[in-house]
């Protein structure tokens, strides 16, 4: 069946020689060139060929991953040009260990000393303290670090003084310039800025409240791009990968887009990027199934206006108490007169103030206020206002017109049975993530840095597409969700 995929000169055994017994693809088993198995006698010693690596690192998703072979695959599998697609993300553990702040500064110092010992040994001997050998000659984790907070801060500040003295010598006019350009030295400088503060000429350990935001904080000197991430109960140091795939019933489910971000990057920040990349590669879906994390009011509008994509997924609900009590009067019950820039409450009273503003998340909003006179004598005040002020008034905050209307329409739609049936198709992306994690090592990065981790994810996506395309051409049907005998017994009863 591979003859139909690659042509006559690419035989089945070429693929089989690169596959393990459990269906995993072994990239190193056969060199690949531009997504097709290489026919030249030259063999590449690395898992990825130079052309593949170059295309990936240039950020050209149409010529890497697969994506490498995607236009050819489209012609083979058929289907509409604008297929439905779905996206989800999962966490990726960095190649480095997760360590605490105290171990991080100690390892940063050790990393810098080891790097300087290799390139400038004589200079380091002249500018280092013999006591440093006991402190940094071995891994910090092998030391018996104190348990009390006061003692740990004392150790941290001792390390801080050592690092500060080293950085001072490195920045001196007589020090060789190239020493300051060593990556380990630059990482040491950045970690010291993040973890220490100078007060009256003395270096002090920063409190947890005085640290930089998570998307900037370096958690390990050995991978300065790995970030701390948290999603519900899951906490990790590393990255996040977003996978987008087709989900038509009569075609193979192939990955069309892969993006790797820092762990602290939110899902909603990537929706616009994914849509723009899909448009660039002529893979724009007609419908895009997403979970709540990817959907915001601006995205509901921009996806339709700029890309012609219908976003299907549950929008964030109104968290105000009025929307979560039985008789509460929430913002959706107010009629908005956009031309007159007024809102009308359910009791027929018009607002007296209409103020465009920017909220804490830098979103454009409109703050609308009602008269204290109208609100003070309203019979439904108890279901509308909980203010302790003497003169009470209702204030609502809404989005600009296009965003407000799109958000309200999405909230109404997601309460219907038709939406539940349509949105159920999104859960299939969980199977793709599971396949990537269990069969292809998606959960843990094999490399240092965001760019190389992304390259790994592109290779995994290419392998998944290869396995799925071959299975589809061979006539293999999608396996149904597993149901245990106990579940089947109750479903049949």
Short mmCIF file of C-alpha atoms in Angstrom, two decimals:
data_model
loop_
_atom_site.label_atom_id
_atom_site.label_comp_id
_atom_site.label_asym_id
_atom_site.label_seq_id
_atom_site.Cartn_x
_atom_site.Cartn_y
_atom_site.Cartn_z
CA UNK A 1 0.00 0.00 0.00
CA UNK A 2 2.97 2.32 0.43
CA UNK A 3 3.45 2.20 -3.34
CA UNK A 4 0.33 4.34 -3.57
CA UNK A 5 1.82 6.76 -1.08
CA UNK A 6 5.38 7.06 -2.36
CA UNK A 7 5.37 5.74 -5.91
CA UNK A 8 6.97 2.68 -7.46
CA UNK A 9 10.54 3.27 -6.34
CA UNK A 10 9.62 3.52 -2.66
CA UNK A 11 8.71 -0.03 -1.64
CA UNK A 12 7.05 -1.30 1.52
CA UNK A 13 10.32 -2.62 2.88
CA UNK A 14 11.71 0.91 2.96
CA UNK A 15 9.08 1.82 5.56
CA UNK A 16 9.27 -1.49 7.39
CA UNK A 17 13.01 -1.07 7.84
CA UNK A 18 12.32 2.14 9.74
CA UNK A 19 9.57 0.79 11.97
CA UNK A 20 9.86 -1.10 15.21
CA UNK A 21 7.76 -4.09 16.05
CA UNK A 22 5.32 -2.05 18.15
CA UNK A 23 4.51 0.35 15.31
CA UNK A 24 6.86 3.12 16.41
CA UNK A 25 8.75 4.95 13.68
CA UNK A 26 12.52 4.90 14.03
CA UNK A 27 13.72 8.03 12.26
CA UNK A 28 17.33 6.92 12.27
CA UNK A 29 16.51 3.65 10.48
CA UNK A 30 16.39 5.27 7.07
CA UNK A 31 17.46 8.77 6.06
CA UNK A 32 14.68 11.04 4.84
CA UNK A 33 15.03 13.88 2.40
CA UNK A 34 12.29 16.49 2.03
CA UNK A 35 9.79 14.12 3.60
CA UNK A 36 10.47 11.23 1.16
CA UNK A 37 12.84 8.37 1.95
CA UNK A 38 16.24 9.26 0.57
CA UNK A 39 17.40 7.22 -2.44
CA UNK A 40 20.99 8.46 -2.39
CA UNK A 41 23.66 6.21 -0.84
CA UNK A 42 24.65 8.90 1.65
CA UNK A 43 23.38 8.23 5.18
CA UNK A 44 22.73 10.82 7.82
CA UNK A 45 24.10 9.96 11.28
CA UNK A 46 21.50 12.09 13.08
CA UNK A 47 17.80 11.26 13.52
CA UNK A 48 16.73 14.17 11.28
CA UNK A 49 18.19 15.05 7.93
CA UNK A 50 19.66 18.55 7.43
CA UNK A 51 16.92 19.66 5.02
CA UNK A 52 14.22 18.60 7.46
CA UNK A 53 15.94 20.39 10.35
CA UNK A 54 16.51 23.55 8.29
CA UNK A 55 12.88 23.71 7.17
CA UNK A 56 11.61 23.21 10.71
CA UNK A 57 13.85 25.79 12.33
CA UNK A 58 12.91 28.36 9.69
CA UNK A 59 9.34 28.06 10.97
CA UNK A 60 7.87 26.96 7.65
CA UNK A 61 5.08 24.54 8.65
CA UNK A 62 4.20 23.86 5.01
CA UNK A 63 7.60 22.29 4.33
CA UNK A 64 8.21 20.48 7.61
CA UNK A 65 6.52 17.92 9.79
CA UNK A 66 4.15 16.35 7.32
CA UNK A 67 3.18 19.13 6.42
CA UNK A 68 6.26 17.82 4.47
CA UNK A 69 3.96 15.49 2.55
CA UNK A 70 0.65 17.10 3.44
CA UNK A 71 -0.26 18.47 -0.03
CA UNK A 72 0.41 15.02 -1.51
CA UNK A 73 -1.56 13.33 1.23
CA UNK A 74 -4.49 15.65 0.63
CA UNK A 75 -4.66 14.56 -2.98
CA UNK A 76 -4.63 10.91 -1.93
CA UNK A 77 -7.17 11.02 0.89
CA UNK A 78 -9.52 13.40 -0.87
CA UNK A 79 -12.14 15.36 1.05
CA UNK A 80 -13.06 19.01 1.06
CA UNK A 81 -10.43 21.70 1.06
CA UNK A 82 -11.74 23.10 4.33
CA UNK A 83 -12.13 20.21 6.70
CA UNK A 84 -13.20 20.38 10.29
CA UNK A 85 -10.26 20.48 12.68
CA UNK A 86 -9.71 20.27 16.42
CA UNK A 87 -6.94 21.47 18.73
CA UNK A 88 -5.74 20.72 22.22
CA UNK A 89 -2.56 21.08 24.24
CA UNK A 90 -0.62 19.03 26.75
CA UNK A 91 2.34 19.62 29.03
CA UNK A 92 5.90 18.63 28.08
CA UNK A 93 8.56 17.99 30.70
CA UNK A 94 11.91 19.62 30.06
CA UNK A 95 15.01 17.47 29.67
CA UNK A 96 16.38 19.05 32.85
CA UNK A 97 15.27 18.24 36.37
CA UNK A 98 12.81 20.45 38.22
CA UNK A 99 14.69 22.10 41.09
CA UNK A 100 13.92 24.73 43.70
CA UNK A 101 15.33 28.26 43.79
CA UNK A 102 18.19 27.47 46.18
CA UNK A 103 19.40 24.57 44.05
CA UNK A 104 18.95 26.69 40.92
CA UNK A 105 21.35 29.42 42.05
CA UNK A 106 23.84 26.82 43.28
CA UNK A 107 23.74 24.95 39.97
CA UNK A 108 24.00 28.23 38.04
CA UNK A 109 27.21 29.01 39.92
CA UNK A 110 28.54 25.50 39.32
CA UNK A 111 27.63 25.66 35.62
CA UNK A 112 29.46 28.96 35.19
CA UNK A 113 32.57 27.71 37.02
CA UNK A 114 32.72 24.51 34.97
CA UNK A 115 32.35 26.48 31.73
CA UNK A 116 35.07 28.95 32.73
CA UNK A 117 37.35 26.09 33.78
CA UNK A 118 37.21 24.73 30.24
CA UNK A 119 37.85 27.96 28.30
CA UNK A 120 39.80 30.10 30.80
CA UNK A 121 41.30 27.86 33.45
CA UNK A 122 44.22 30.10 34.39
CA UNK A 123 41.99 33.16 34.71
CA UNK A 124 39.55 31.23 36.93
CA UNK A 125 42.30 30.01 39.25
CA UNK A 126 43.39 33.59 39.79
CA UNK A 127 39.85 34.85 40.47
CA UNK A 128 38.21 32.08 42.47
CA UNK A 129 38.16 31.26 46.17
CA UNK A 130 39.59 27.85 47.19
CA UNK A 131 36.50 27.38 49.37
CA UNK A 132 34.37 27.30 46.24
CA UNK A 133 35.73 23.83 45.49
CA UNK A 134 33.86 22.44 48.49
CA UNK A 135 30.68 24.32 47.63
CA UNK A 136 30.51 23.88 43.86
CA UNK A 137 32.83 20.99 43.04
CA UNK A 138 29.89 18.57 43.11
CA UNK A 139 26.19 18.71 42.40
CA UNK A 140 24.27 20.94 44.78
CA UNK A 141 21.73 18.17 45.36
CA UNK A 142 24.51 16.11 46.94
CA UNK A 143 24.98 18.69 49.68
CA UNK A 144 22.97 18.53 52.87
CA UNK A 145 20.98 21.72 52.57
CA UNK A 146 19.48 23.07 55.80
CA UNK A 147 15.77 22.68 56.47
CA UNK A 148 14.90 25.87 58.35
CA UNK A 149 13.96 28.93 56.30
CA UNK A 150 16.51 31.16 58.05
CA UNK A 151 19.40 28.78 57.43
CA UNK A 152 18.39 28.25 53.80
CA UNK A 153 18.34 32.02 53.22
CA UNK A 154 21.80 32.26 54.78
CA UNK A 155 23.10 29.63 52.34
CA UNK A 156 21.38 31.40 49.44
CA UNK A 157 23.00 34.71 50.34
CA UNK A 158 26.40 33.04 50.70
CA UNK A 159 26.02 31.67 47.16
CA UNK A 160 24.81 35.11 46.11
CA UNK A 161 27.96 36.79 47.38
CA UNK A 162 30.14 34.23 45.61
CA UNK A 163 28.32 34.75 42.35
CA UNK A 164 28.37 38.51 42.73
CA UNK A 165 32.15 38.48 43.27
CA UNK A 166 32.62 36.31 40.20
CA UNK A 167 30.43 38.55 38.04
CA UNK A 168 32.29 41.62 39.29
CA UNK A 169 35.63 40.12 38.21
CA UNK A 170 34.16 39.08 34.85
CA UNK A 171 32.90 42.61 34.19
CA UNK A 172 36.19 44.27 35.14
CA UNK A 173 37.96 46.20 32.39
CA UNK A 174 41.01 43.92 32.48
CA UNK A 175 38.95 40.73 32.11
CA UNK A 176 38.89 39.19 28.61
CA UNK A 177 35.78 40.31 26.76
CA UNK A 178 34.92 36.86 25.46
CA UNK A 179 34.37 35.57 29.01
CA UNK A 180 31.25 37.71 29.34
CA UNK A 181 29.90 36.15 26.15
CA UNK A 182 29.94 32.60 27.51
CA UNK A 183 26.29 31.40 27.73
CA UNK A 184 26.73 30.06 31.28
CA UNK A 185 27.99 33.47 32.43
CA UNK A 186 25.02 35.28 30.89
CA UNK A 187 22.64 32.76 32.49
CA UNK A 188 24.35 33.32 35.84
CA UNK A 189 23.85 37.08 35.50
CA UNK A 190 20.15 36.70 34.67
CA UNK A 191 19.50 34.24 37.49
CA UNK A 192 21.22 36.58 39.97
CA UNK A 193 19.01 39.49 38.88
CA UNK A 194 15.92 37.33 39.35
CA UNK A 195 16.81 35.92 42.76
CA UNK A 196 18.81 38.65 44.51
CA UNK A 197 18.42 42.31 45.35
CA UNK A 198 20.98 44.84 46.59
CA UNK A 199 19.99 46.78 49.72
CA UNK A 200 22.45 49.32 51.13
CA UNK A 201 25.40 47.62 49.48
CA UNK A 202 24.45 44.13 50.67
CA UNK A 203 23.06 41.31 48.54
CA UNK A 204 19.84 39.76 49.82
CA UNK A 205 17.64 36.81 48.80
CA UNK A 206 14.40 37.96 47.16
CA UNK A 207 11.11 36.96 48.76
CA UNK A 208 8.69 34.86 46.72
CA UNK A 209 6.44 37.91 46.32
CA UNK A 210 9.29 39.88 44.71
CA UNK A 211 10.07 37.40 41.91
CA UNK A 212 9.55 38.02 38.19
CA UNK A 213 6.42 36.58 36.51
CA UNK A 214 6.46 32.90 35.64
CA UNK A 215 6.84 33.48 31.89
CA UNK A 216 10.22 35.18 32.55
CA UNK A 217 11.61 33.25 35.50
CA UNK A 218 14.49 30.85 34.75
CA UNK A 219 13.98 27.57 36.60
CA UNK A 220 17.20 25.82 35.58
CA UNK A 221 20.55 27.12 34.30
CA UNK A 222 20.79 24.15 31.95
CA UNK A 223 17.62 25.05 30.04
CA UNK A 224 16.95 28.78 30.44
CA UNK A 225 13.86 28.57 28.21
CA UNK A 226 12.04 25.98 30.33
CA UNK A 227 9.30 27.57 32.40
CA UNK A 228 7.13 26.56 35.33
CA UNK A 229 3.58 25.72 34.31
CA UNK A 230 0.37 24.92 36.12
CA UNK A 231 -2.88 23.60 34.68
CA UNK A 232 -5.48 22.61 37.25
CA UNK A 233 -3.68 20.04 39.45
CA UNK A 234 -0.74 19.49 37.09
CA UNK A 235 2.51 21.37 37.75
CA UNK A 236 5.64 20.99 35.66
CA UNK A 237 8.80 22.66 34.38
CA UNK A 238 9.17 22.66 30.63
CA UNK A 239 6.95 23.47 27.68
CA UNK A 240 3.50 23.03 26.18
CA UNK A 241 2.64 21.54 22.80
CA UNK A 242 -0.51 22.32 20.79
CA UNK A 243 -1.67 19.77 18.21
CA UNK A 244 -4.26 20.47 15.51
CA UNK A 245 -5.71 17.68 13.37
CA UNK A 246 -8.47 17.05 10.87
CA UNK A 247 -11.52 15.18 12.13
CA UNK A 248 -13.71 14.27 9.17
CA UNK A 249 -15.43 10.89 9.46
CA UNK A 250 -14.51 9.68 5.95
CA UNK A 251 -10.81 10.65 5.97
CA UNK A 252 -7.75 9.92 8.10
CA UNK A 253 -7.21 12.22 11.03
CA UNK A 254 -3.92 13.92 10.15
CA UNK A 255 -2.05 16.55 12.10
CA UNK A 256 -2.01 19.87 10.25
CA UNK A 257 -0.30 22.13 12.75
CA UNK A 258 2.12 21.82 15.66
CA UNK A 259 3.30 24.62 17.90
CA UNK A 260 5.46 24.48 21.02
CA UNK A 261 5.38 27.23 23.63
CA UNK A 262 6.72 27.94 27.09
CA UNK A 263 4.75 26.23 29.84
CA UNK A 264 3.42 29.53 31.13
CA UNK A 265 1.85 30.54 27.79
CA UNK A 266 -1.94 30.34 27.94
CA UNK A 267 -3.98 28.44 25.36
CA UNK A 268 -5.98 31.50 24.35
CA UNK A 269 -2.76 33.29 23.37
CA UNK A 270 -2.14 30.67 20.66
CA UNK A 271 -5.55 30.53 18.93
CA UNK A 272 -4.83 33.50 16.67
CA UNK A 273 -1.38 32.12 15.83
CA UNK A 274 -2.80 28.72 14.90
CA UNK A 275 -5.43 30.29 12.64
CA UNK A 276 -2.86 32.52 10.92
CA UNK A 277 -0.50 29.58 10.30
CA UNK A 278 -3.30 27.39 8.93
CA UNK A 279 -4.32 30.17 6.56
CA UNK A 280 -0.73 30.60 5.40
CA UNK A 281 -0.49 26.91 4.54
CA UNK A 282 -3.93 26.83 2.87
CA UNK A 283 -5.29 24.50 5.55
CA UNK A 284 -7.89 26.80 7.08
CA UNK A 285 -10.77 24.74 8.54
CA UNK A 286 -14.39 25.67 8.09
CA UNK A 287 -15.04 24.69 11.72
CA UNK A 288 -12.52 24.63 14.55
CA UNK A 289 -13.40 22.65 17.68
CA UNK A 290 -11.73 24.08 20.78
CA UNK A 291 -12.10 23.84 24.52
CA UNK A 292 -12.82 26.82 26.77
CA UNK A 293 -9.15 27.68 27.28
CA UNK A 294 -8.74 28.69 23.63
CA UNK A 295 -11.91 30.79 23.32
CA UNK A 296 -12.35 34.47 24.13
CA UNK A 297 -14.76 37.09 22.85
CA UNK A 298 -12.14 38.69 20.52
CA UNK A 299 -11.32 35.26 19.09
CA UNK A 300 -14.98 34.51 18.36
CA UNK A 301 -15.05 37.67 16.25
CA UNK A 302 -11.62 37.60 14.58
CA UNK A 303 -11.79 33.92 13.62
CA UNK A 304 -14.96 34.56 11.61
CA UNK A 305 -14.08 37.96 10.17
CA UNK A 306 -10.40 37.36 9.28
CA UNK A 307 -10.29 33.64 8.52
CA UNK A 308 -13.88 32.55 7.90
CA UNK A 309 -13.58 29.96 10.68
CA UNK A 310 -16.51 29.00 12.85
CA UNK A 311 -15.17 28.38 16.36
CA UNK A 312 -17.11 25.66 18.15
CA UNK A 313 -16.59 25.30 21.86
CA UNK A 314 -17.92 26.40 25.24
CA UNK A 315 -17.28 30.09 25.88
CA UNK A 316 -16.39 31.21 29.37
CA UNK A 317 -19.47 31.73 31.50
CA UNK A 318 -20.41 34.85 33.42
CA UNK A 319 -18.85 34.52 36.88
CA UNK A 320 -20.86 37.32 38.51
CA UNK A 321 -23.18 36.24 41.32
CA UNK A 322 -26.26 37.45 39.41
CA UNK A 323 -25.57 34.87 36.67
CA UNK A 324 -25.22 32.06 39.20
CA UNK A 325 -28.34 32.54 41.32
CA UNK A 326 -31.82 31.43 40.37
CA UNK A 327 -33.47 34.84 40.19
CA UNK A 328 -30.35 36.94 39.61
CA UNK A 329 -30.41 39.64 36.94
CA UNK A 330 -27.22 39.16 34.94
CA UNK A 331 -25.82 41.25 32.09
CA UNK A 332 -27.46 39.09 29.41
CA UNK A 333 -30.91 40.30 30.54
CA UNK A 334 -30.12 43.93 29.72
CA UNK A 335 -31.07 45.29 26.29
CA UNK A 336 -28.19 47.23 24.72
CA UNK A 337 -29.04 50.24 22.56
CA UNK A 338 -25.75 50.60 20.71
CA UNK A 339 -26.78 53.66 18.71
CA UNK A 340 -27.78 55.68 21.78
CA UNK A 341 -25.06 54.09 23.91
CA UNK A 342 -27.48 53.06 26.60
CA UNK A 343 -28.52 49.87 28.37
CA UNK A 344 -32.09 49.09 29.41
CA UNK A 345 -32.63 46.92 32.49
CA UNK A 346 -35.45 44.33 32.76
CA UNK A 347 -37.53 46.92 34.66
CA UNK A 348 -37.28 49.38 31.75
CA UNK A 349 -34.83 51.88 33.27
CA UNK A 350 -32.15 53.38 31.04
CA UNK A 351 -28.52 53.80 32.00
CA UNK A 352 -27.05 57.24 32.64
CA UNK A 353 -23.36 56.52 32.00
CA UNK A 354 -21.51 54.75 29.14
CA UNK A 355 -17.70 54.70 29.54
CA UNK A 356 -15.24 52.80 27.29
CA UNK A 357 -12.33 51.43 29.32
CA UNK A 358 -9.56 48.82 29.48
CA UNK A 359 -9.86 46.06 32.08
CA UNK A 360 -7.08 44.36 34.08
CA UNK A 361 -6.42 41.88 31.24
CA UNK A 362 -6.06 44.74 28.70
CA UNK A 363 -9.40 43.94 27.07
CA UNK A 364 -11.61 46.67 25.64
CA UNK A 365 -14.76 46.96 27.73
CA UNK A 366 -17.66 49.35 28.30
CA UNK A 367 -18.71 50.25 31.84
CA UNK A 368 -22.39 51.13 32.13
CA UNK A 369 -23.96 52.72 35.22
CA UNK A 370 -27.59 53.23 36.21
CA UNK A 371 -29.17 55.96 38.29
CA UNK A 372 -29.13 55.60 42.08
CA UNK A 373 -32.69 56.96 42.07
CA UNK A 374 -33.98 54.24 39.74
CA UNK A 375 -32.05 51.48 41.48
CA UNK A 376 -33.00 52.70 44.96
CA UNK A 377 -36.73 52.23 44.40
CA UNK A 378 -36.55 49.14 42.18
CA UNK A 379 -38.65 46.19 43.52
CA UNK A 380 -36.06 43.68 42.20
CA UNK A 381 -33.05 45.35 43.79
CA UNK A 382 -32.25 42.34 45.99
CA UNK A 383 -31.73 40.21 42.85
CA UNK A 384 -29.59 42.86 41.15
CA UNK A 385 -27.40 44.68 43.69
CA UNK A 386 -25.52 43.63 46.82
CA UNK A 387 -23.76 46.91 47.50
CA UNK A 388 -23.45 48.08 51.12
CA UNK A 389 -23.48 51.74 50.09
CA UNK A 390 -26.32 54.00 51.13
CA UNK A 391 -27.15 54.95 47.57
CA UNK A 392 -27.04 51.78 45.49
CA UNK A 393 -26.68 51.59 41.74
CA UNK A 394 -26.22 48.77 39.21
CA UNK A 395 -23.09 48.72 37.10
CA UNK A 396 -22.51 46.27 34.26
CA UNK A 397 -19.40 45.72 32.16
CA UNK A 398 -19.76 44.50 28.59
CA UNK A 399 -17.51 44.06 25.54
CA UNK A 400 -17.71 46.13 22.34
CA UNK A 401 -20.72 45.33 20.18
CA UNK A 402 -19.28 42.63 17.91
CA UNK A 403 -17.62 40.82 20.81
CA UNK A 404 -20.65 41.15 23.11
CA UNK A 405 -23.06 39.76 20.54
CA UNK A 406 -20.73 36.91 19.59
CA UNK A 407 -20.18 35.99 23.25
CA UNK A 408 -23.89 36.02 24.10
CA UNK A 409 -24.71 33.96 21.00
CA UNK A 410 -22.04 31.40 21.92
CA UNK A 411 -23.37 31.10 25.48
CA UNK A 412 -26.90 30.52 24.20
CA UNK A 413 -25.76 27.98 21.63
CA UNK A 414 -23.75 25.87 24.06
CA UNK A 415 -26.89 25.13 26.07
CA UNK A 416 -28.56 23.32 23.16
CA UNK A 417 -28.50 19.54 22.47
CA UNK A 418 -27.28 20.22 18.92
CA UNK A 419 -24.15 21.89 20.28
CA UNK A 420 -23.41 18.98 22.63
CA UNK A 421 -23.57 16.56 19.70
CA UNK A 422 -21.38 18.77 17.52
CA UNK A 423 -18.81 19.48 20.23
CA UNK A 424 -18.47 15.78 21.14
CA UNK A 425 -16.21 15.40 18.09
CA UNK A 426 -13.51 17.47 19.83
CA UNK A 427 -12.69 14.78 22.38
CA UNK A 428 -10.96 12.72 19.67
CA UNK A 429 -7.90 14.98 19.93
CA UNK A 430 -7.30 13.42 23.35
CA UNK A 431 -6.58 10.14 21.58
CA UNK A 432 -3.96 11.84 19.42
CA UNK A 433 -2.26 13.28 22.47
CA UNK A 434 -2.38 9.86 24.13
CA UNK A 435 -0.83 8.26 21.05
CA UNK A 436 1.91 10.88 20.98
CA UNK A 437 2.65 10.41 24.68
CA UNK A 438 2.48 6.61 24.88
CA UNK A 439 3.94 5.61 21.52
CA UNK A 440 6.22 8.50 20.51
CA UNK A 441 7.54 10.07 23.72
CA UNK A 442 5.69 13.37 23.40
CA UNK A 443 5.55 13.97 27.15
CA UNK A 444 9.28 14.53 27.71
CA UNK A 445 11.66 16.68 25.69
CA UNK A 446 14.80 14.94 24.47
CA UNK A 447 16.61 18.20 23.83
CA UNK A 448 17.53 21.49 25.49
CA UNK A 449 15.69 24.64 24.42
CA UNK A 450 12.39 25.57 22.83
CA UNK A 451 13.54 25.36 19.19
CA UNK A 452 14.89 21.81 19.48
CA UNK A 453 11.90 20.68 21.53
CA UNK A 454 9.64 22.02 18.79
CA UNK A 455 11.71 20.13 16.23
CA UNK A 456 11.10 16.95 18.21
CA UNK A 457 7.36 17.63 18.20
CA UNK A 458 7.40 18.16 14.44
CA UNK A 459 9.13 14.83 14.01
CA UNK A 460 6.58 13.10 16.25
CA UNK A 461 3.72 14.66 14.29
CA UNK A 462 5.31 13.46 11.05
CA UNK A 463 5.56 9.94 12.45
CA UNK A 464 1.94 9.94 13.64
CA UNK A 465 0.76 11.13 10.23
CA UNK A 466 2.87 8.48 8.52
CA UNK A 467 1.40 5.69 10.65
CA UNK A 468 -2.16 6.98 10.21
CA UNK A 469 -1.88 7.53 6.47
CA UNK A 470 -0.54 4.03 5.90
CA UNK A 471 -3.25 2.55 8.13
CA UNK A 472 -5.93 4.42 6.19
CA UNK A 473 -4.56 3.34 2.82
CA UNK A 474 -4.50 -0.24 4.12
CA UNK A 475 -8.18 0.01 5.03
CA UNK A 476 -7.74 -0.13 8.81
CA UNK A 477 -10.72 1.34 10.62
CA UNK A 478 -10.44 3.64 13.62
CA UNK A 479 -10.53 1.74 16.87
CA UNK A 480 -13.57 2.59 19.00
CA UNK A 481 -13.24 3.84 22.55
CA UNK A 482 -12.61 0.91 24.86
CA UNK A 483 -15.58 -0.17 26.94
CA UNK A 484 -15.10 -2.67 29.76
CA UNK A 485 -17.27 -5.75 30.18
CA UNK A 486 -18.77 -4.23 33.31
CA UNK A 487 -19.75 -1.07 31.43
CA UNK A 488 -21.23 -3.08 28.56
CA UNK A 489 -23.34 -5.05 31.05
CA UNK A 490 -24.98 -1.90 32.41
CA UNK A 491 -25.34 -0.26 28.99
CA UNK A 492 -27.19 -3.32 27.71
CA UNK A 493 -29.47 -3.56 30.76
#
